[in-house]
Amino acid sequence: MTATAVPKSPFTKLQAGTVQELRESPGQARAWHQWSAAEIDALTLAYAARRPLLVRGEPGTGKTQLARAAAEALGWRLHAETIHPRFEPPELLARFDAVRRLADAQAGASAELADPTRYWRPGALWKAFGWESAQPFLAADERSIDPAAPDGHVVLIDEIDKADSDLPNSLLEVLAQRSFRVEPLAQPIGGPNAKPPLIVITTNEERELPAAFLRRCIVLTQQPDPGMSYRDWLVRRGAAHFAELPATSPTASPRRAELIAAVILEKAAEQLVSDRQQVSHINLPPPGLAEYLDLLYALHELFPGQTGVQQEWLGRLSAYGYLKHGVVAGQTGVSQTRAPIDGLAGSPAERG
């Protein structure tokens, strides 16, 4: 029998179903990511082809977290940029503080005006393609996080569909040439000898992306595991965040104790599946993984380790976490005015 070939990729050390701890960092809380076979394969292809990975799927399916998990697995630096409707394409390369420069000019601060590092700040792509050249331009708080040169870089461009087509179109040349220029530097950034970053781009598909841009990307659609029911998939994802976990390595944090009992994970999933089916039947956006995890986090925060009380409050709170459409005429089952589920809790007035 011929042994299965192992591709030359740092992602082959990962195994589907394993849970990876995402350590706390500035601006990011400690979290956990459960790897899927599709994620590992798509990242393997994007890494080898040196193409961006475009991740599509419902909100809350872990698209953004995938970039953080990839950076953790590689031991690379993550540079994240969240797109908004007023985002300008050049901001991915650099930002210029025109207000600060105007203030210095009005104050007659000639020495400051001659210093470009005072006004320019590197964007995610500048830092990823030209880490050394970006250092003098970094803000003091960012420079102090970890001055050591990282082994590589992961760039997250989150929710690219929030911008108009100018943004993805502007990336085409950068992705093709893997180099670009920014005004404060005489030499281009990147080039054929620069180690390319891993670029992860997410979309909620609120706006269609240009066909030319899609052709330059590896595309992963985040979706539930086809080998299991949606309910079981939710429970499995919930367990990655709240079930007992061993330490991931001898140097990792200690074994994590169970945070929420399996019965709570199951009941919360069963109610979400029921609500999802009913909401979908009346053509409203259904709740999903994000709402499920929000409810579990709230129950753990409110009543840590108290399974019975968590089960009671699950009955009271699920309508507000799962049913985002308020009161739907003629649809009591998908309205927030419904009775607490499973008779687990009475109204606040009834409970005194």
CSV table of C-alpha atoms in Angstrom, one decimal:
chain,number,residue,atom,x,y,z
A,1,MET,CA,0.0,0.0,0.0
A,2,THR,CA,1.3,3.4,-0.9
A,3,ALA,CA,1.7,5.8,2.0
A,4,THR,CA,-0.3,9.1,1.8
A,5,ALA,CA,2.0,11.9,0.6
A,6,VAL,CA,2.3,14.8,3.1
A,7,PRO,CA,2.5,18.3,1.4
A,8,LYS,CA,5.2,20.7,2.4
A,9,SER,CA,3.0,23.0,4.4
A,10,PRO,CA,3.0,24.2,8.0
A,11,PHE,CA,-0.7,23.5,8.2
A,12,THR,CA,-0.3,19.7,7.8
A,13,LYS,CA,0.6,19.5,11.4
A,14,LEU,CA,-3.0,20.4,12.2
A,15,GLN,CA,-5.8,17.8,12.5
A,16,ALA,CA,-9.5,18.3,11.9
A,17,GLY,CA,-11.5,18.4,15.1
A,18,THR,CA,-8.6,19.5,17.3
A,19,VAL,CA,-9.1,22.6,19.4
A,20,GLN,CA,-6.4,25.3,19.5
A,21,GLU,CA,-6.1,27.8,22.2
A,22,LEU,CA,-5.8,31.4,21.0
A,23,ARG,CA,-3.9,33.3,23.6
A,24,GLU,CA,-4.9,36.6,25.0
A,25,SER,CA,-3.2,39.6,23.3
A,26,PRO,CA,-3.8,43.4,23.2
A,27,GLY,CA,-7.3,43.9,22.1
A,28,GLN,CA,-8.1,40.2,21.9
A,29,ALA,CA,-9.5,38.0,24.6
A,30,ARG,CA,-8.4,34.4,25.1
A,31,ALA,CA,-10.5,32.1,22.8
A,32,TRP,CA,-10.5,28.7,21.2
A,33,HIS,CA,-10.7,27.5,17.6
A,34,GLN,CA,-11.8,24.1,16.4
A,35,TRP,CA,-10.1,23.2,13.1
A,36,SER,CA,-12.1,21.7,10.3
A,37,ALA,CA,-10.6,19.7,7.4
A,38,ALA,CA,-11.9,22.3,4.9
A,39,GLU,CA,-10.1,25.1,6.7
A,40,ILE,CA,-6.8,23.1,6.8
A,41,ASP,CA,-7.0,22.2,3.1
A,42,ALA,CA,-7.9,25.7,2.0
A,43,LEU,CA,-5.1,27.3,4.0
A,44,THR,CA,-2.7,24.7,2.6
A,45,LEU,CA,-3.6,25.7,-0.9
A,46,ALA,CA,-3.5,29.5,-0.2
A,47,TYR,CA,-0.1,29.1,1.4
A,48,ALA,CA,1.4,27.1,-1.4
A,49,ALA,CA,-0.2,29.1,-4.2
A,50,ARG,CA,0.6,32.4,-2.5
A,51,ARG,CA,-2.9,33.6,-3.0
A,52,PRO,CA,-5.3,35.3,-0.6
A,53,LEU,CA,-7.8,33.1,1.1
A,54,LEU,CA,-11.3,34.5,0.7
A,55,VAL,CA,-13.6,33.1,3.4
A,56,ARG,CA,-17.4,33.3,2.9
A,57,GLY,CA,-20.3,32.3,5.0
A,58,GLU,CA,-22.9,33.3,7.5
A,59,PRO,CA,-22.0,35.9,10.1
A,60,GLY,CA,-20.6,34.2,13.2
A,61,THR,CA,-19.3,31.1,11.6
A,62,GLY,CA,-15.7,31.8,12.6
A,63,LYS,CA,-14.4,33.5,9.5
A,64,THR,CA,-12.6,36.2,11.3
A,65,GLN,CA,-11.2,33.9,14.0
A,66,LEU,CA,-9.7,31.7,11.3
A,67,ALA,CA,-7.1,34.3,10.5
A,68,ARG,CA,-6.2,34.5,14.2
A,69,ALA,CA,-6.0,30.7,14.4
A,70,ALA,CA,-3.7,30.6,11.4
A,71,ALA,CA,-1.4,33.2,12.8
A,72,GLU,CA,-1.3,31.2,16.1
A,73,ALA,CA,-0.6,27.9,14.3
A,74,LEU,CA,2.3,29.5,12.3
A,75,GLY,CA,3.7,31.6,15.0
A,76,TRP,CA,3.3,34.7,12.8
A,77,ARG,CA,2.2,38.2,13.5
A,78,LEU,CA,-1.4,39.1,12.8
A,79,HIS,CA,-2.3,42.4,11.3
A,80,ALA,CA,-6.1,43.0,11.2
A,81,GLU,CA,-8.1,45.6,9.3
A,82,THR,CA,-11.9,45.8,9.6
A,83,ILE,CA,-13.5,47.4,6.6
A,84,HIS,CA,-16.3,50.0,6.9
A,85,PRO,CA,-18.3,51.9,4.2
A,86,ARG,CA,-16.0,54.9,4.4
A,87,PHE,CA,-12.8,52.9,4.2
A,88,GLU,CA,-10.3,54.2,1.6
A,89,PRO,CA,-8.2,51.6,-0.3
A,90,PRO,CA,-4.9,53.4,0.4
A,91,GLU,CA,-5.5,52.8,4.1
A,92,LEU,CA,-4.4,49.2,3.7
A,93,LEU,CA,-1.0,50.6,2.7
A,94,ALA,CA,-0.6,53.6,4.9
A,95,ARG,CA,-2.4,56.5,6.6
A,96,PHE,CA,-1.5,60.1,6.7
A,97,ASP,CA,-2.5,62.3,9.6
A,98,ALA,CA,-3.3,65.6,7.8
A,99,VAL,CA,-4.9,67.1,10.9
A,100,ARG,CA,-1.8,66.7,13.0
A,101,ARG,CA,0.4,68.1,10.2
A,102,LEU,CA,-1.9,71.1,9.8
A,103,ALA,CA,-1.7,71.8,13.6
A,104,ASP,CA,2.1,71.6,13.5
A,105,ALA,CA,2.2,73.9,10.5
A,106,GLN,CA,0.0,76.5,12.2
A,107,ALA,CA,2.2,76.3,15.3
A,108,GLY,CA,5.3,76.8,13.2
A,109,ALA,CA,6.8,73.5,14.3
A,110,SER,CA,9.4,73.3,11.5
A,111,ALA,CA,11.4,70.5,13.0
A,112,GLU,CA,8.3,68.3,13.4
A,113,LEU,CA,7.2,69.1,9.8
A,114,ALA,CA,10.4,67.7,8.5
A,115,ASP,CA,9.8,64.3,10.2
A,116,PRO,CA,7.6,62.1,8.1
A,117,THR,CA,7.4,59.4,10.8
A,118,ARG,CA,5.3,61.9,12.8
A,119,TYR,CA,2.5,61.8,10.3
A,120,TRP,CA,2.6,58.5,8.4
A,121,ARG,CA,1.4,55.2,9.9
A,122,PRO,CA,1.8,51.9,8.2
A,123,GLY,CA,-1.2,50.0,7.1
A,124,ALA,CA,-1.6,46.2,7.4
A,125,LEU,CA,0.0,45.5,4.0
A,126,TRP,CA,3.0,47.7,4.6
A,127,LYS,CA,3.7,46.0,7.9
A,128,ALA,CA,3.3,42.6,6.4
A,129,PHE,CA,5.4,43.2,3.2
A,130,GLY,CA,7.9,45.5,4.7
A,131,TRP,CA,8.2,45.0,8.4
A,132,GLU,CA,11.7,46.6,8.8
A,133,SER,CA,10.8,49.7,6.8
A,134,ALA,CA,7.6,50.1,8.8
A,135,GLN,CA,9.3,50.2,12.2
A,136,PRO,CA,10.2,53.9,12.4
A,137,PHE,CA,6.6,54.8,11.4
A,138,LEU,CA,4.8,52.7,14.0
A,139,ALA,CA,3.1,54.3,17.0
A,140,ALA,CA,5.0,53.9,20.2
A,141,ASP,CA,2.4,51.6,21.8
A,142,GLU,CA,2.5,49.3,18.8
A,143,ARG,CA,6.3,49.3,18.6
A,144,SER,CA,6.5,48.3,22.3
A,145,ILE,CA,4.3,45.1,21.9
A,146,ASP,CA,7.1,42.9,20.6
A,147,PRO,CA,10.0,44.6,18.8
A,148,ALA,CA,11.4,41.2,17.5
A,149,ALA,CA,11.0,40.5,13.8
A,150,PRO,CA,8.3,37.8,13.4
A,151,ASP,CA,8.9,34.7,11.3
A,152,GLY,CA,6.0,35.8,9.0
A,153,HIS,CA,2.8,37.8,8.8
A,154,VAL,CA,-0.9,37.1,8.5
A,155,VAL,CA,-3.1,39.9,7.2
A,156,LEU,CA,-6.8,39.9,7.9
A,157,ILE,CA,-9.0,42.1,5.7
A,158,ASP,CA,-12.3,41.7,7.5
A,159,GLU,CA,-15.7,42.2,5.9
A,160,ILE,CA,-14.4,43.4,2.5
A,161,ASP,CA,-18.0,43.5,1.2
A,162,LYS,CA,-18.7,46.6,3.3
A,163,ALA,CA,-16.6,48.6,0.9
A,164,ASP,CA,-17.5,49.4,-2.7
A,165,SER,CA,-15.7,47.7,-5.7
A,166,ASP,CA,-12.8,50.2,-5.5
A,167,LEU,CA,-11.3,48.3,-2.6
A,168,PRO,CA,-11.0,44.8,-4.1
A,169,ASN,CA,-10.1,46.3,-7.5
A,170,SER,CA,-7.3,48.3,-5.9
A,171,LEU,CA,-5.9,45.1,-4.4
A,172,LEU,CA,-5.5,43.4,-7.8
A,173,GLU,CA,-2.2,45.0,-8.6
A,174,VAL,CA,-0.8,44.5,-5.1
A,175,LEU,CA,-1.8,40.8,-5.2
A,176,ALA,CA,-0.3,40.3,-8.6
A,177,GLN,CA,3.0,42.2,-8.1
A,178,ARG,CA,3.4,41.6,-4.4
A,179,SER,CA,4.9,45.0,-4.2
A,180,PHE,CA,3.8,48.7,-3.9
A,181,ARG,CA,5.0,52.1,-3.1
A,182,VAL,CA,4.1,54.5,-0.2
A,183,GLU,CA,4.9,58.2,-0.3
A,184,PRO,CA,7.3,58.5,2.6
A,185,LEU,CA,9.7,55.9,1.2
A,186,ALA,CA,11.8,56.1,-1.9
A,187,GLN,CA,12.0,52.4,-2.5
A,188,PRO,CA,9.1,50.0,-3.2
A,189,ILE,CA,7.9,47.7,-0.5
A,190,GLY,CA,7.8,44.0,-1.1
A,191,GLY,CA,9.1,42.5,-4.3
A,192,PRO,CA,10.2,39.1,-5.5
A,193,ASN,CA,12.6,38.5,-2.7
A,194,ALA,CA,10.2,39.4,0.1
A,195,LYS,CA,8.5,36.6,2.0
A,196,PRO,CA,4.8,37.0,1.2
A,197,PRO,CA,2.3,37.2,4.0
A,198,LEU,CA,-0.7,34.9,4.3
A,199,ILE,CA,-3.7,37.1,3.5
A,200,VAL,CA,-7.2,36.2,4.8
A,201,ILE,CA,-10.2,38.1,3.5
A,202,THR,CA,-13.7,37.7,4.8
A,203,THR,CA,-17.1,38.5,3.3
A,204,ASN,CA,-20.6,38.3,4.6
A,205,GLU,CA,-21.6,38.6,0.9
A,206,GLU,CA,-23.7,41.7,1.4
A,207,ARG,CA,-22.2,42.9,-1.9
A,208,GLU,CA,-21.0,40.9,-4.9
A,209,LEU,CA,-17.2,41.0,-5.3
A,210,PRO,CA,-15.6,41.6,-8.8
A,211,ALA,CA,-15.0,38.5,-10.8
A,212,ALA,CA,-11.4,39.4,-11.5
A,213,PHE,CA,-10.8,39.7,-7.7
A,214,LEU,CA,-12.4,36.3,-7.1
A,215,ARG,CA,-10.1,34.7,-9.7
A,216,ARG,CA,-7.1,35.9,-7.7
A,217,CYS,CA,-8.3,34.2,-4.5
A,218,ILE,CA,-8.6,30.8,-3.0
A,219,VAL,CA,-12.2,30.6,-1.8
A,220,LEU,CA,-13.4,28.8,1.4
A,221,THR,CA,-17.1,28.7,2.3
A,222,GLN,CA,-17.6,28.3,6.0
A,223,GLN,CA,-20.5,26.0,6.6
A,224,PRO,CA,-21.5,23.2,9.1
A,225,ASP,CA,-19.9,19.9,8.7
A,226,PRO,CA,-21.9,17.9,6.1
A,227,GLY,CA,-21.3,14.7,8.1
A,228,MET,CA,-23.4,15.7,11.1
A,229,SER,CA,-26.7,17.4,11.9
A,230,TYR,CA,-26.7,21.2,12.5
A,231,ARG,CA,-27.6,20.6,16.1
A,232,ASP,CA,-24.6,18.3,16.6
A,233,TRP,CA,-22.3,20.8,14.8
A,234,LEU,CA,-23.4,23.5,17.2
A,235,VAL,CA,-22.8,21.3,20.2
A,236,ARG,CA,-19.4,20.4,18.9
A,237,ARG,CA,-18.5,24.1,18.4
A,238,GLY,CA,-19.9,25.0,21.8
A,239,ALA,CA,-17.7,22.2,23.4
A,240,ALA,CA,-14.6,23.8,21.8
A,241,HIS,CA,-15.4,26.9,23.9
A,242,PHE,CA,-16.8,25.5,27.1
A,243,ALA,CA,-16.1,21.7,27.5
A,244,GLU,CA,-13.2,20.3,29.4
A,245,LEU,CA,-10.0,20.6,27.4
A,246,PRO,CA,-6.4,19.3,28.0
A,247,ALA,CA,-3.4,21.6,27.7
A,248,THR,CA,-2.5,21.9,24.1
A,249,SER,CA,1.2,21.4,24.8
A,250,PRO,CA,3.6,21.2,27.8
A,251,THR,CA,4.1,24.9,27.7
A,252,ALA,CA,0.5,25.9,27.2
A,253,SER,CA,-1.9,26.9,29.9
A,254,PRO,CA,-3.2,24.2,32.3
A,255,ARG,CA,-6.0,21.8,31.5
A,256,ARG,CA,-9.2,23.7,31.1
A,257,ALA,CA,-12.0,22.6,33.4
A,258,GLU,CA,-15.6,22.2,32.1
A,259,LEU,CA,-17.1,25.7,31.9
A,260,ILE,CA,-20.7,24.7,30.9
A,261,ALA,CA,-22.2,21.2,31.2
A,262,ALA,CA,-23.1,19.2,28.1
A,263,VAL,CA,-26.8,19.4,28.9
A,264,ILE,CA,-26.7,23.2,28.5
A,265,LEU,CA,-24.8,23.0,25.2
A,266,GLU,CA,-27.4,20.5,23.9
A,267,LYS,CA,-30.5,22.4,25.1
A,268,ALA,CA,-29.3,25.7,23.7
A,269,ALA,CA,-28.5,24.0,20.4
A,270,GLU,CA,-31.9,22.3,20.2
A,271,GLN,CA,-33.7,25.6,20.8
A,272,LEU,CA,-31.6,27.4,18.2
A,273,VAL,CA,-32.4,24.7,15.6
A,274,SER,CA,-36.1,25.0,16.4
A,275,ASP,CA,-36.0,28.8,16.2
A,276,ARG,CA,-33.9,28.7,13.0
A,277,GLN,CA,-36.3,26.5,11.3
A,278,GLN,CA,-39.4,28.6,12.2
A,279,VAL,CA,-37.7,31.9,11.2
A,280,SER,CA,-36.5,30.5,7.9
A,281,HIS,CA,-40.1,29.4,7.0
A,282,ILE,CA,-41.2,33.1,7.1
A,283,ASN,CA,-38.1,34.3,5.1
A,284,LEU,CA,-36.3,36.2,7.9
A,285,PRO,CA,-32.6,35.9,8.6
A,286,PRO,CA,-32.1,32.9,10.9
A,287,PRO,CA,-30.0,32.8,14.1
A,288,GLY,CA,-26.8,30.8,13.9
A,289,LEU,CA,-23.5,30.0,15.6
A,290,ALA,CA,-22.8,33.5,16.8
A,291,GLU,CA,-26.1,33.7,18.6
A,292,TYR,CA,-25.6,30.3,20.1
A,293,LEU,CA,-22.2,31.2,21.5
A,294,ASP,CA,-23.4,34.6,22.8
A,295,LEU,CA,-26.1,32.9,24.9
A,296,LEU,CA,-23.6,30.3,26.3
A,297,TYR,CA,-21.1,33.1,27.2
A,298,ALA,CA,-23.9,35.0,29.0
A,299,LEU,CA,-25.0,31.9,30.9
A,300,HIS,CA,-21.4,31.2,32.0
A,301,GLU,CA,-20.9,34.9,33.0
A,302,LEU,CA,-24.1,35.1,35.0
A,303,PHE,CA,-24.1,31.7,36.7
A,304,PRO,CA,-20.7,30.0,36.4
A,305,GLY,CA,-20.9,26.3,37.3
A,306,GLN,CA,-24.6,26.4,38.2
A,307,THR,CA,-26.1,24.1,35.6
A,308,GLY,CA,-29.6,24.1,37.0
A,309,VAL,CA,-29.9,27.8,37.1
A,310,GLN,CA,-28.3,28.1,33.7
A,311,GLN,CA,-31.0,25.8,32.3
A,312,GLU,CA,-33.7,27.9,33.9
A,313,TRP,CA,-32.3,31.2,32.5
A,314,LEU,CA,-31.7,29.6,29.1
A,315,GLY,CA,-35.5,29.3,29.0
A,316,ARG,CA,-35.9,33.0,29.8
A,317,LEU,CA,-33.1,34.5,27.7
A,318,SER,CA,-33.1,32.5,24.5
A,319,ALA,CA,-35.8,34.6,22.8
A,320,TYR,CA,-33.7,37.8,23.1
A,321,GLY,CA,-30.6,36.1,21.8
A,322,TYR,CA,-32.1,34.0,19.0
A,323,LEU,CA,-35.1,36.0,17.8
A,324,LYS,CA,-33.8,39.4,16.5
A,325,HIS,CA,-37.1,40.4,14.8
A,326,GLY,CA,-39.0,41.4,17.9
A,327,VAL,CA,-42.8,40.7,17.6
A,328,VAL,CA,-43.8,39.0,14.3
A,329,ALA,CA,-47.5,39.3,13.6
A,330,GLY,CA,-49.3,36.0,13.7
A,331,GLN,CA,-46.1,34.1,14.6
A,332,THR,CA,-46.0,33.7,18.4
A,333,GLY,CA,-43.3,31.0,18.1
A,334,VAL,CA,-40.8,33.4,16.6
A,335,SER,CA,-41.7,36.5,18.7
A,336,GLN,CA,-40.0,37.7,21.8
A,337,THR,CA,-43.3,37.6,23.5
A,338,ARG,CA,-43.4,33.8,23.6
A,339,ALA,CA,-43.5,32.0,26.9
A,340,PRO,CA,-40.2,30.8,28.4
A,341,ILE,CA,-39.2,27.6,26.6
A,342,ASP,CA,-39.8,24.1,28.0
A,343,GLY,CA,-41.6,25.6,31.1
A,344,LEU,CA,-38.1,26.1,32.6
A,345,ALA,CA,-38.8,29.6,33.9
A,346,GLY,CA,-41.7,31.8,34.7
A,347,SER,CA,-41.9,35.5,34.0
A,348,PRO,CA,-40.0,37.8,36.4
A,349,ALA,CA,-43.3,39.0,37.9
A,350,GLU,CA,-44.4,35.4,38.6
A,351,ARG,CA,-41.0,34.8,40.3
A,352,GLY,CA,-41.3,37.8,42.5
